[in-house]
Structures are given as structure tokens and as C-alpha cells.
């Protein structure tokens, strides 16, 4: 019996159910298509396996992993089709954290937008603010002062460290190294303490704003950064001993969740997932933005594309970020930390009491916002998870006409079915962890 | 310092797949983003000559690793027939992105293998990112002040 409702185009039905289609209603040809859909490979490239003949519905079991499962890093639900303990098909089901941030963005002014976008990837909030500010500045046609750019780079690199430290913690915990969990959070706290000193907040800073940053660095920030740069490397060496040298950890990650170069490119994977397959693609080096072309750092690549490579890449990227942070401390110029444009930057608090003009500018900026010239732009930067893009359209008004964030986690999740296929259920946890998805950014 | 400016190309709906195929053959190996814009309340936007503005615009970002470059392909999609061919067979990575565009903007991608809602609940009505879809308000129940007499 064929279910005729499944043959109608999705637009005419109740938009389709987010479920796996049962094997009984799929012919081998359709299953190839289905495999293509689930494996995210085109029909021609999908492995020609006659799954329909090999497995009947009685032998396989569909099991839901999530959305409430500690190892799924938030509210990620996976539908797994299992043959015994072997994973056949996987379908990630997302949207549990969807709050319509792109729609909200159209209701907020460019001044308010920072508080919205910073909540997307909540483990790397400064990157969200940075990419939005860069997109808005491109439409405005303003150049931020060099010091503001260097401060942004410093904060972003430290944010990369804190984000990767959290990956170390959760990756360790998912694989049974519970002490790693505590260590990762402990070290991340030292980075967050620096963020709190600079921006006043540990997370969701709204520190990088259109036209510069919210405040200058505090006195003695060099010592704070250098302290971090001195204290972190020995800790990273400890992690290296604790995890890299640990046979259980290696057994559980080596050769697990392998992705080839062709698959990674076809699935639009970026960041550590792409680099683990041996492709040295890092926007900081390959499409330099800000002043990354003046810095000396290495792009870490893997060779096997497995979970262990993705772990090792992140561990070494932290070392590179520390190297970058040291160089930034040396190169930090003096000067203004935000652009002196009255239509973009609010006047200092003291001026408001003395100058009528400053009061008007302040009032106009915070009630009406800044007028951004008509246009559209796409800006991409390298976030800890890959290419973070911001597509911004302005109709000349004070609010974005359309703000689209290209979240690396959202796209990287598509690699899960390919990495999971043929693996064990127990490996699923290691694989999800190695993708390091942040659901706030996936669902936005 | 400045962000490398991407090439912007306008293609018509009929030659959408063929043009993108040509870009793929030219070395643009990865499709980094697919998104759509609803220009309902901003019809008079500047477009190059020969491009008739339609309500929707689908924007595709392609990346080439060697040489390093980016291209942004903008395609006008009419409100009467909001549909476009799927890029799935060229770039399998567009699967989730096209589902997102379908879900939030209501543009149907023909020959997409699994065009279902991805972010909104599956029984949701309407496409939230369209400009004629209101933001909505949370109903608030106001109570009358207690009678003090």
C-alpha cells in the first residue's frame, strides 16, 4: 500500500512531517533518493546499496536520541535507524530553540541589534557582534579606527580560546573523562573573567558595536592578557597528557566519524571539520579581514578527518590563538576605540550635560537609530565553528531590512548522517561532540 | 584590512541552475550560503538594467578555494509562483539551507529531496520571515482594578 499523501509536493501538504519515511513505502529507487537526502549526497554520488533488500522494517529500529539528552549539547534530536547497534540512517531534527531572531532583527535598530545577534552562538558571542558590526560598517562606508579593530581581534581570539576550552570540557565529559569537564570550565572562567573586566559581562557582551567597541580596554589589560597567555599553555599541555595520551580516549575517537575531503566540501562543512580532512581553509588566512594578514600564525589541519583530528585541531588552535594574542599585545596601537562620527557613535556621557547638540545626537541615536544607506552585503569571518556569515540588507532606514546569519553549526550538522553511517550508537555521542554544535546558532 | 569584496551576479530564474553549474565547473566548489529576502515593502531597490524586480530574491553564496574568491548570485523570484530549482544535485550542502528558506520564506525548491519545515513546528501555518507576516504579540490579560467600595 502506497501512501498517496507522500507523493504530493510538500507545499500542498501540511508542509510534510519531519520524520523518516518508512522503508515499506519507499521503492529501491526512492530509497536511493532518500539515502541521498539523509546522507546529504546527490543521487549519483550516494553509495549504491540496495538497502531495501538488505534490511526489512522488522530488522531495523528507529530510535530517537534527544532532544533531552545531556550529550546532544542542547536540544538536538536525532532519529537513528539502527540495525542492532549499527547506525544506518540518521536524521537531525532541529528547531527546538528557534526564537525567530532573524525576524526580531528586523524590528530592532542597528544600535539595539548587538544584544540580539550576540545571543545566537552563545559560546562565541563576540564573533556574532563582530560580523554584524563589520557588515553594517560596510554599508555605512565607515572605517573604524585601527585600535578598535585590534581590540576586536584580541577579544575574538580570546573568545576562540574560551569556546574551544568548553569544547574540551564537553568532549571529555561525553567520552568519560569527567575530570576534563571540570578543568575545561575552570580555564574558561579565567578568560571570562577578562571579558567581564573589559565589557562588564561574562557572556552576551554587546561589546563590539557598529563603529568600534563599547569601551576602551582597562588599565593594565596587557598584564591580564599576558597572564592568560602564560597560564594557559601549561594547562593545555596537561590536557594533552590527559586526553591525547589516554588509550581509552584515543580508542573512542580515532577512526570514528570519518569524513572525506570530497564529502566535507560537498556538505559545505567549514571550520575544524573541514580542516580535519586536510584542507587548509581558514578565512583569517585565506580571505584576510581586519589585520590578520599582519600576524604570524599557523592553520592547523588534520589528515584523517576523524573525531580525534577535530579534537587535536581545536587543542592546537588554542595554542595559535595564544600566539596571536601575544602579537596583538605588542602591536596594539594607541588612538580612538570608536569612530568619531556623530551619526554612528553616541557622545560621551559627560558631554550630554554640557552640549545641546550632544544631547540631541544621543537622543536621536537611541530613539531612532542610525540611518544606514541602501544596499546589501555579505561578510564572513572565521568563528570557532567555521564560516560565520552575515547577509545584511538595508532599505535606507534605521533598522535592518533583512538580517541573515549563516551559522556554521547549522550547516555543519548536515555532516552528521554521513559521519554516523555504519558506526555504533556509542560512537554517535563522540561524533556529535566532535562537531561541537551550538543550538542557539543552529536554530537562531 | 578591508573585507574582500565579492562579485555580485544577477541571474534569471530560467538559467539559475545552468549558471550555477557553470560556476561550479569554474572552480566554485562550495556553496556556503543560501538565503532569501522578501522585498514586499521595499520594491524600488536599485538593480542593474534588464533585471525586473520581483518580490522575492534568493541569494546564493559560492566559494572557490583556488583561486580564493567568492561570488554572490541573486535571483528574482515572483510572488505568484515562488519556486526555484533545487541546487541539491550540484551542492548537497544546500539541503538544510533550502529547507530553511522554504520554511521561513515559503519558496519551494523543485526536486529538493526532503522539502519539509526545519525550524518551525511541522504544523505551523505561514512563513514567518515574509514581510506580510506580523511579528505577533503575546496576549496579555489585564485585570480590572479590584472594587474597593
Coordinates of C-alpha atoms in Angstrom, one line a residue:
Chain A
X1 CA 0.0 0.0 0.0
X2 CA 1.4 3.3 -1.0
X3 CA 0.5 6.3 0.9
X4 CA -0.6 8.8 -1.7
X5 CA -0.2 11.8 0.6
X6 CA 3.6 11.4 0.5
X7 CA 3.6 12.0 -3.3
X8 CA 2.2 15.4 -3.3
X9 CA 4.7 18.3 -3.3
X10 CA 5.4 19.5 0.2
X11 CA 3.9 22.9 -0.4
X12 CA 0.5 21.4 -0.9
X13 CA 0.5 19.2 2.2
X14 CA 0.7 20.1 5.8
X15 CA 4.3 21.0 4.9
X16 CA 5.4 17.4 5.5
X17 CA 6.3 15.7 8.7
X18 CA 9.8 15.9 9.9
X19 CA 10.2 12.2 10.1
X20 CA 11.9 9.5 8.3
X21 CA 9.9 7.8 5.6
X22 CA 9.2 4.2 6.4
X23 CA 11.1 1.7 4.3
X24 CA 7.9 -0.1 3.3
X25 CA 6.6 2.9 1.2
X26 CA 9.9 3.5 -0.5
X27 CA 11.0 1.6 -3.6
X28 CA 14.7 1.0 -4.0
X29 CA 14.9 3.9 -6.4
X30 CA 13.2 6.2 -4.0
X31 CA 15.3 4.8 -1.2
X32 CA 18.4 5.8 -3.2
X33 CA 16.9 9.3 -3.3
X34 CA 16.1 9.1 0.4
X35 CA 19.6 7.9 1.2
X36 CA 20.7 10.8 -0.9
X37 CA 18.6 13.1 1.3
X38 CA 19.7 11.6 4.5
X39 CA 23.3 11.2 3.5
X40 CA 23.2 14.7 2.0
X41 CA 24.8 13.4 -1.1
X42 CA 23.4 13.7 -4.7
X43 CA 21.8 10.6 -6.0
X44 CA 24.7 9.9 -8.3
X45 CA 27.2 10.1 -5.5
X46 CA 25.2 8.2 -2.9
X47 CA 26.5 4.7 -2.3
X48 CA 24.5 2.3 -4.4
X49 CA 23.4 -0.1 -1.7
X50 CA 20.2 -2.0 -2.0
X51 CA 19.2 -1.2 1.5
X52 CA 15.6 -2.2 0.8
X53 CA 16.7 -5.8 0.0
X54 CA 19.2 -5.9 2.8
X55 CA 17.0 -4.8 5.6
X56 CA 13.4 -5.1 6.2
X57 CA 11.5 -2.9 8.5
X58 CA 11.3 -5.7 11.2
X59 CA 15.0 -5.8 11.5
X60 CA 15.7 -2.2 11.9
X61 CA 14.6 0.1 14.7
X62 CA 14.1 3.8 14.6
X63 CA 15.1 5.4 17.9
X64 CA 15.0 9.0 19.0
X65 CA 18.1 10.4 20.6
X66 CA 17.2 13.7 22.2
X67 CA 16.0 16.4 22.3
X68 CA 16.6 16.0 26.1
X69 CA 19.9 14.2 26.3
X70 CA 22.9 15.5 28.0
X71 CA 25.3 14.6 25.2
X72 CA 23.4 16.2 22.5
X73 CA 24.6 19.7 23.5
X74 CA 21.3 21.4 23.9
X75 CA 18.1 20.5 22.2
X76 CA 19.2 18.4 19.2
X77 CA 17.1 15.5 18.3
X78 CA 18.5 12.7 16.2
X79 CA 16.4 10.0 14.6
X80 CA 18.6 7.0 14.2
X81 CA 17.7 3.9 12.2
X82 CA 19.5 1.1 13.8
X83 CA 20.4 -2.4 12.8
X84 CA 21.3 -3.9 16.1
X85 CA 23.8 -1.4 17.4
X86 CA 24.9 -0.2 13.9
X87 CA 23.6 3.2 12.8
X88 CA 22.1 3.1 9.2
X89 CA 20.2 6.3 8.6
X90 CA 20.3 9.5 10.7
X91 CA 18.2 12.5 10.6
X92 CA 18.9 15.5 12.7
X93 CA 15.8 17.3 13.7
X94 CA 16.3 20.8 14.9
X95 CA 14.2 23.9 15.6
X96 CA 13.5 23.3 19.3
X97 CA 15.4 26.5 20.2
X98 CA 14.0 28.6 17.3
X99 CA 13.1 32.0 18.6
X100 CA 12.9 33.9 15.3
X101 CA 15.9 36.1 15.9
X102 CA 16.2 37.0 12.2
X103 CA 12.6 38.3 12.4
X104 CA 13.3 40.1 15.6
X105 CA 16.3 41.7 14.0
X106 CA 14.0 43.5 11.6
X107 CA 12.3 45.2 14.5
X108 CA 15.5 46.5 16.2
X109 CA 17.7 49.4 15.3
X110 CA 21.4 49.0 14.5
X111 CA 22.1 50.2 18.0
X112 CA 20.0 47.5 19.6
X113 CA 21.0 44.8 17.2
X114 CA 24.1 43.8 19.1
X115 CA 22.1 42.5 22.0
X116 CA 20.1 40.3 19.6
X117 CA 22.9 38.8 17.5
X118 CA 25.2 38.1 20.5
X119 CA 22.7 35.5 21.7
X120 CA 23.0 33.4 18.6
X121 CA 26.2 31.5 19.1
X122 CA 26.3 32.0 22.9
X123 CA 29.7 30.3 23.3
X124 CA 31.3 32.7 20.8
X125 CA 29.2 35.9 21.2
X126 CA 31.9 38.3 20.2
X127 CA 32.1 36.8 16.8
X128 CA 28.4 37.4 16.2
X129 CA 28.8 41.0 17.2
X130 CA 31.9 41.4 15.2
X131 CA 30.5 40.1 11.9
X132 CA 27.3 42.1 12.3
X133 CA 29.3 45.3 13.0
X134 CA 31.5 44.7 10.1
X135 CA 28.6 44.2 7.8
X136 CA 26.8 47.4 9.0
X137 CA 30.1 49.4 8.7
X138 CA 30.5 48.2 5.1
X139 CA 27.0 49.5 4.3
X140 CA 27.7 52.7 6.2
X141 CA 31.0 53.1 4.4
X142 CA 32.9 53.9 7.5
X143 CA 36.4 52.7 8.5
X144 CA 36.8 52.0 12.2
X145 CA 40.0 53.3 13.9
X146 CA 42.9 50.8 14.0
X147 CA 42.8 50.4 17.7
X148 CA 39.1 49.3 17.6
X149 CA 39.9 46.7 15.1
X150 CA 42.9 45.4 17.1
X151 CA 40.7 45.3 20.2
X152 CA 38.1 43.3 18.3
X153 CA 40.8 40.8 17.1
X154 CA 42.1 40.4 20.7
X155 CA 38.6 39.8 22.1
X156 CA 37.7 37.4 19.3
X157 CA 40.9 35.3 19.7
X158 CA 40.3 35.1 23.5
X159 CA 36.7 34.1 22.7
X160 CA 38.0 31.4 20.4
X161 CA 40.1 30.1 23.3
X162 CA 37.1 30.1 25.7
X163 CA 34.9 28.4 23.1
X164 CA 37.4 25.7 22.4
X165 CA 38.0 25.2 26.1
X166 CA 34.3 24.5 26.5
X167 CA 34.6 22.0 23.6
X168 CA 37.5 20.3 25.5
X169 CA 35.3 20.1 28.6
X170 CA 32.2 18.7 26.9
X171 CA 34.1 16.4 24.6
X172 CA 36.0 15.0 27.6
X173 CA 32.8 14.5 29.5
X174 CA 31.0 12.9 26.6
X175 CA 33.8 10.3 26.4
X176 CA 34.0 9.6 30.1
X177 CA 36.9 11.9 31.0
X178 CA 34.9 13.6 33.7
X179 CA 37.8 15.5 35.3
X180 CA 38.4 17.2 31.9
X181 CA 34.9 18.7 32.3
X182 CA 36.0 20.5 35.5
X183 CA 39.3 21.6 34.0
X184 CA 37.8 23.0 30.9
X185 CA 35.2 25.1 32.7
X186 CA 37.9 26.2 35.2
X187 CA 40.2 27.6 32.5
X188 CA 37.3 29.1 30.6
X189 CA 36.4 31.0 33.7
X190 CA 39.7 32.8 33.6
X191 CA 39.0 34.0 30.1
X192 CA 35.5 35.0 31.0
X193 CA 36.9 37.0 34.0
X194 CA 38.9 39.0 31.5
X195 CA 35.8 39.6 29.4
X196 CA 34.0 40.8 32.5
X197 CA 36.7 43.2 33.2
X198 CA 36.6 44.6 29.7
X199 CA 32.9 44.6 28.9
X200 CA 31.2 44.1 32.2
X201 CA 29.6 40.8 31.2
X202 CA 30.8 37.2 31.1
X203 CA 28.6 36.3 28.1
X204 CA 26.4 38.1 25.6
X205 CA 28.6 41.2 25.9
X206 CA 27.2 43.6 23.3
X207 CA 30.8 44.9 23.4
X208 CA 31.6 45.1 19.7
X209 CA 29.3 47.8 18.3
X210 CA 28.8 49.4 14.9
X211 CA 31.6 52.0 14.7
X212 CA 34.0 50.4 17.2
X213 CA 33.8 48.9 20.6
X214 CA 31.7 49.9 23.6
X215 CA 34.6 50.9 25.9
X216 CA 38.4 51.1 25.8
X217 CA 40.5 48.4 27.4
X218 CA 41.1 49.0 31.1
X219 CA 44.5 50.0 32.5
X220 CA 46.8 47.1 32.9
X221 CA 45.0 44.9 30.3
X222 CA 48.3 43.9 28.8
X223 CA 49.2 42.2 32.1
X224 CA 45.9 40.4 32.2
X225 CA 46.3 39.1 28.7
X226 CA 49.9 38.1 29.2
X227 CA 48.9 36.3 32.4
X228 CA 46.4 34.3 30.4
X229 CA 48.9 33.6 27.8
X230 CA 51.4 32.4 30.4
X231 CA 49.0 30.4 32.4
X232 CA 47.1 28.6 29.7
X233 CA 49.9 26.7 27.8
X234 CA 50.9 24.5 30.8
X235 CA 47.2 23.7 31.2
X236 CA 46.9 22.8 27.6
X237 CA 49.9 20.5 28.0
X238 CA 48.1 18.9 30.9
X239 CA 45.0 18.3 28.7
X240 CA 47.3 16.9 26.1
X241 CA 48.6 14.3 28.6
X242 CA 45.2 13.7 30.0
X243 CA 43.4 13.1 26.7
X244 CA 45.8 12.7 23.8
X245 CA 47.9 10.2 25.7
X246 CA 44.9 8.3 27.1
X247 CA 44.3 4.9 25.4
X248 CA 40.5 4.9 26.1
X249 CA 40.1 8.4 24.6
X250 CA 42.0 7.5 21.5
X251 CA 40.2 4.3 21.0
X252 CA 36.9 6.1 21.2
X253 CA 37.8 8.9 18.8
X254 CA 40.4 7.5 16.3
X255 CA 38.7 6.4 13.1
X256 CA 35.3 7.4 14.4
X257 CA 33.1 9.7 12.3
X258 CA 35.4 9.8 9.3
X259 CA 34.6 12.4 6.7
X260 CA 36.5 12.6 3.4
X261 CA 37.6 15.8 1.7
X262 CA 35.0 15.5 -1.1
X263 CA 32.2 14.9 1.4
X264 CA 33.2 17.8 3.6
X265 CA 33.3 20.2 0.6
X266 CA 30.0 18.8 -0.8
X267 CA 28.3 19.3 2.5
X268 CA 29.6 22.9 2.9
X269 CA 31.3 22.0 6.1
X270 CA 33.7 24.7 7.4
X271 CA 36.0 25.2 10.4
X272 CA 37.7 22.4 12.2
X273 CA 35.5 19.8 10.4
X274 CA 36.8 20.9 7.0
X275 CA 40.3 21.3 8.2
X276 CA 40.3 17.8 9.8
X277 CA 40.0 16.4 6.3
X278 CA 43.3 18.0 5.3
X279 CA 42.0 21.2 3.6
X280 CA 43.8 24.2 4.9
X281 CA 40.9 26.7 4.7
X282 CA 40.8 29.4 7.3
X283 CA 39.2 32.7 6.4
X284 CA 41.7 34.5 8.7
X285 CA 44.5 33.5 6.4
X286 CA 42.7 32.9 3.0
X287 CA 40.4 35.8 2.9
X288 CA 42.1 38.1 5.4
X289 CA 39.9 40.6 7.2
X290 CA 40.8 43.1 9.9
X291 CA 44.6 42.9 10.4
X292 CA 45.1 39.1 10.3
X293 CA 47.4 39.4 7.3
X294 CA 49.9 41.2 9.6
X295 CA 50.0 38.4 12.1
X296 CA 52.0 35.2 12.1
X297 CA 50.0 32.1 12.9
X298 CA 49.5 28.6 11.5
X299 CA 46.4 27.0 10.2
X300 CA 46.1 23.6 11.8
X301 CA 45.0 20.8 9.6
X302 CA 44.3 17.1 10.2
X303 CA 44.8 14.2 7.8
X304 CA 42.2 11.6 8.6
X305 CA 39.0 13.6 9.2
X306 CA 38.0 11.7 12.3
X307 CA 36.9 12.8 15.7
X308 CA 40.4 12.7 17.1
X309 CA 41.6 15.1 14.4
X310 CA 38.9 17.5 15.2
X311 CA 39.9 17.4 18.8
X312 CA 43.6 17.8 18.1
X313 CA 42.9 20.7 15.7
X314 CA 40.9 22.6 18.4
X315 CA 43.6 22.0 21.0
X316 CA 46.3 23.4 18.7
X317 CA 44.1 26.3 17.5
X318 CA 44.1 27.4 21.1
X319 CA 47.9 27.5 21.1
X320 CA 47.8 29.5 17.9
X321 CA 45.3 31.9 19.4
X322 CA 47.6 32.4 22.4
X323 CA 50.4 33.2 19.9
X324 CA 48.1 35.7 18.2
X325 CA 47.1 37.3 21.4
X326 CA 50.7 37.9 22.3
X327 CA 51.4 39.5 19.0
X328 CA 48.3 41.7 19.4
X329 CA 49.6 43.0 22.8
X330 CA 52.8 44.0 21.1
X331 CA 51.1 45.6 18.1
X332 CA 48.2 47.4 19.8
X333 CA 48.2 51.0 18.6
X334 CA 47.1 54.0 20.6
X335 CA 44.2 56.1 19.4
X336 CA 40.5 56.1 19.5
X337 CA 38.4 53.0 20.2
X338 CA 35.4 54.1 18.2
X339 CA 34.8 56.1 15.1
X340 CA 34.2 59.8 15.7
X341 CA 31.0 60.1 13.6
X342 CA 28.2 61.7 15.5
X343 CA 25.6 59.8 13.5
X344 CA 27.1 56.5 14.5
X345 CA 28.7 56.9 17.9
X346 CA 26.9 58.1 20.9
X347 CA 28.5 61.1 22.6
X348 CA 30.3 60.5 25.9
X349 CA 28.1 60.8 29.0
X350 CA 29.9 64.0 30.2
X351 CA 29.2 65.9 27.0
X352 CA 25.4 65.4 27.3
X353 CA 25.2 67.7 30.3
X354 CA 27.2 70.4 28.6
X355 CA 26.2 70.4 25.0
X356 CA 22.7 70.7 23.5
X357 CA 24.0 69.2 20.3
X358 CA 25.4 66.2 22.1
X359 CA 22.1 65.7 23.9
X360 CA 20.2 65.8 20.5
X361 CA 22.6 63.3 18.9
X362 CA 22.3 61.0 21.9
X363 CA 18.5 61.2 21.9
X364 CA 18.2 60.6 18.1
X365 CA 20.7 57.7 18.2
X366 CA 18.9 55.8 20.9
X367 CA 15.4 56.5 19.9
X368 CA 15.6 56.5 16.1
X369 CA 18.9 54.8 15.5
X370 CA 21.4 55.4 12.7
X371 CA 20.4 55.7 9.0
X372 CA 22.2 53.1 7.0
X373 CA 22.4 53.6 3.2
X374 CA 20.5 51.3 1.0
X375 CA 22.4 48.2 -0.1
X376 CA 23.2 44.7 0.6
X377 CA 26.4 42.9 1.7
X378 CA 27.7 39.6 2.9
X379 CA 30.6 39.5 5.3
X380 CA 32.2 36.3 6.6
X381 CA 34.6 35.7 9.4
X382 CA 36.2 32.6 10.9
X383 CA 34.4 31.7 14.1
X384 CA 35.5 28.8 16.3
X385 CA 33.0 26.6 14.4
X386 CA 33.7 27.7 10.9
X387 CA 32.5 30.4 8.5
X388 CA 30.2 32.8 10.3
X389 CA 28.5 35.0 7.7
X390 CA 26.2 37.9 7.9
X391 CA 24.0 38.9 5.0
X392 CA 22.6 42.4 5.7
X393 CA 20.1 44.3 3.5
X394 CA 19.3 47.9 4.3
X395 CA 16.5 50.0 2.7
X396 CA 18.0 53.2 4.0
X397 CA 16.1 53.1 7.3
X398 CA 17.3 52.8 10.8
X399 CA 16.5 49.1 11.1
X400 CA 18.0 46.2 9.0
X401 CA 15.6 45.3 6.2
X402 CA 16.8 41.7 6.4
X403 CA 19.5 40.2 8.6
X404 CA 20.6 36.6 7.8
X405 CA 23.2 34.8 9.8
X406 CA 25.0 31.9 8.1
X407 CA 25.6 29.8 11.2
X408 CA 28.4 27.4 10.9
X409 CA 26.8 24.9 13.3
X410 CA 23.6 24.9 11.3
X411 CA 25.5 23.8 8.2
X412 CA 28.0 21.6 9.9
X413 CA 25.1 19.5 11.4
X414 CA 24.5 18.2 7.9
X415 CA 27.6 16.1 8.1
X416 CA 26.2 14.0 11.0
X417 CA 24.4 11.4 8.8
X418 CA 27.5 10.8 6.7
X419 CA 29.8 10.5 9.7
X420 CA 27.4 8.3 11.7
X421 CA 26.6 5.8 8.9
X422 CA 27.9 2.4 9.7
X423 CA 29.1 3.4 13.2
X424 CA 27.9 2.3 16.6
X425 CA 25.3 4.1 18.7
X426 CA 28.0 4.7 21.3
X427 CA 30.1 6.5 18.7
X428 CA 27.2 8.8 18.0
X429 CA 28.0 10.7 21.2
X430 CA 31.6 11.1 20.2
X431 CA 30.6 12.3 16.8
X432 CA 28.1 14.9 17.9
X433 CA 30.6 16.1 20.4
X434 CA 33.3 16.5 17.8
X435 CA 31.0 18.6 15.6
X436 CA 30.6 21.0 18.5
X437 CA 27.2 22.4 17.6
X438 CA 25.7 25.3 19.5
X439 CA 22.0 25.0 19.2
X440 CA 21.4 28.7 19.8
X441 CA 23.1 29.3 16.4
X442 CA 21.6 26.3 14.7
X443 CA 18.0 27.4 15.4
X444 CA 18.5 31.1 15.8
Chain B
X1 CA 42.0 45.4 6.3
X2 CA 39.0 45.6 4.1
X3 CA 36.9 42.6 3.5
X4 CA 37.5 41.1 0.1
X5 CA 34.5 42.3 -2.0
X6 CA 32.6 39.5 -3.6
X7 CA 31.5 39.5 -7.2
X8 CA 27.7 40.0 -7.4
X9 CA 25.8 38.4 -10.3
X10 CA 22.2 38.6 -11.2
X11 CA 20.7 35.5 -13.0
X12 CA 17.2 34.9 -14.2
X13 CA 15.1 32.1 -12.8
X14 CA 15.3 30.1 -16.0
X15 CA 19.1 29.9 -16.2
X16 CA 19.6 29.7 -12.4
X17 CA 20.8 26.1 -12.4
X18 CA 22.7 26.3 -15.6
X19 CA 24.6 29.4 -14.5
X20 CA 25.5 27.9 -11.1
X21 CA 26.6 24.7 -12.8
X22 CA 28.9 26.9 -14.9
X23 CA 30.3 28.5 -11.7
X24 CA 30.8 25.1 -10.2
X25 CA 32.7 23.9 -13.3
X26 CA 34.8 27.1 -13.0
X27 CA 36.1 26.1 -9.6
X28 CA 33.5 27.3 -7.1
X29 CA 33.5 24.1 -5.2
X30 CA 31.5 25.0 -2.1
X31 CA 28.1 26.6 -1.7
X32 CA 28.5 28.5 1.6
X33 CA 25.0 30.0 2.0
X34 CA 21.5 30.2 0.5
X35 CA 19.1 32.7 1.9
X36 CA 16.2 34.8 0.6
X37 CA 14.9 38.3 1.0
X38 CA 11.3 39.4 0.8
X39 CA 11.2 42.9 -0.9
X40 CA 7.5 43.4 -0.4
X41 CA 7.8 46.7 1.4
X42 CA 10.9 47.9 -0.4
X43 CA 10.1 47.5 -4.1
X44 CA 12.2 50.2 -5.6
X45 CA 15.6 48.8 -4.8
X46 CA 18.4 49.5 -7.2
X47 CA 19.0 46.7 -9.7
X48 CA 21.1 46.6 -12.8
X49 CA 19.4 47.3 -16.2
X50 CA 17.4 44.4 -17.6
X51 CA 16.6 42.9 -14.2
X52 CA 12.9 43.2 -13.3
X53 CA 12.4 43.5 -9.5
X54 CA 10.3 40.7 -8.1
X55 CA 9.0 40.3 -4.6
X56 CA 11.5 37.6 -3.5
X57 CA 15.2 37.3 -4.1
X58 CA 17.2 34.2 -3.5
X59 CA 20.8 34.9 -2.7
X60 CA 23.4 32.1 -3.2
X61 CA 27.0 32.4 -2.0
X62 CA 29.6 30.3 -3.7
X63 CA 33.2 29.9 -2.6
X64 CA 36.3 28.9 -4.6
X65 CA 39.4 27.7 -2.8
X66 CA 41.9 28.0 -5.6
X67 CA 42.0 30.8 -6.6
X68 CA 40.4 32.3 -3.5
X69 CA 37.3 34.1 -4.4
X70 CA 33.6 34.4 -3.7
X71 CA 30.5 35.1 -5.8
X72 CA 27.1 36.1 -4.7
X73 CA 24.3 35.1 -7.1
X74 CA 21.0 36.9 -6.8
X75 CA 17.9 35.6 -8.4
X76 CA 14.5 37.2 -8.7
X77 CA 11.5 35.0 -7.7
X78 CA 8.0 36.2 -8.4
X79 CA 5.3 36.2 -5.7
X80 CA 2.8 34.5 -8.0
X81 CA 5.0 31.4 -8.3
X82 CA 7.6 31.3 -5.5
X83 CA 9.5 28.4 -6.8
X84 CA 13.1 27.7 -7.9
X85 CA 15.0 24.6 -8.9
X86 CA 17.0 23.0 -6.1
X87 CA 20.7 23.1 -6.1
X88 CA 20.9 19.8 -4.2
X89 CA 22.3 17.8 -7.0
X90 CA 25.1 20.4 -7.5
X91 CA 25.8 21.1 -3.9
X92 CA 24.4 18.6 -1.4
X93 CA 25.2 21.0 1.4
X94 CA 22.3 23.3 0.3
X95 CA 19.9 20.7 1.7
X96 CA 19.4 22.3 5.1
X97 CA 19.7 25.9 3.8
X98 CA 17.0 25.4 1.2
X99 CA 14.8 23.9 3.8
X100 CA 15.3 26.9 5.9
X101 CA 14.4 29.2 3.1
X102 CA 11.3 27.2 2.3
X103 CA 10.3 27.1 6.0
X104 CA 10.8 30.8 6.8
X105 CA 10.2 32.4 3.4
X106 CA 7.9 29.9 1.6
X107 CA 10.0 29.5 -1.6
X108 CA 9.5 26.0 -3.0
X109 CA 12.7 24.3 -4.3
X110 CA 11.7 21.9 -7.0
X111 CA 13.3 18.5 -6.8
X112 CA 14.5 19.0 -3.3
X113 CA 14.7 15.5 -1.7
X114 CA 13.1 16.4 1.6
X115 CA 11.4 19.8 1.5
X116 CA 9.9 20.0 4.9
X117 CA 9.9 22.5 7.7
X118 CA 13.1 22.6 9.5
X119 CA 13.0 25.3 12.2
X120 CA 9.2 25.9 12.7
X121 CA 6.9 23.2 14.0
X122 CA 5.7 21.0 11.2
X123 CA 2.0 22.1 11.6
X124 CA 2.9 25.8 11.5
X125 CA 0.9 27.9 9.1
X126 CA 2.6 30.6 7.1
X127 CA 6.2 31.6 6.6
X128 CA 7.4 33.9 9.3
X129 CA 10.1 35.9 7.5
X130 CA 7.7 37.2 4.9
X131 CA 7.1 40.9 5.3
X132 CA 3.3 40.4 5.4
X133 CA 3.7 38.1 8.4
X134 CA 3.3 40.1 11.5
X135 CA 5.7 39.8 14.4
X136 CA 2.8 39.0 16.7
X137 CA 2.1 40.0 20.2
X138 CA 1.8 37.9 23.3
X139 CA -1.7 38.3 24.6
X140 CA -1.7 40.0 28.0
X141 CA -4.7 39.7 30.3
X142 CA -5.4 42.9 32.1
X143 CA -7.5 42.6 35.2
X144 CA -9.8 45.3 36.2
X145 CA -8.8 47.0 39.5
X146 CA -10.4 45.4 42.5
X147 CA -13.6 47.1 43.5
X148 CA -12.7 49.0 46.7
X149 CA -16.2 50.1 47.5

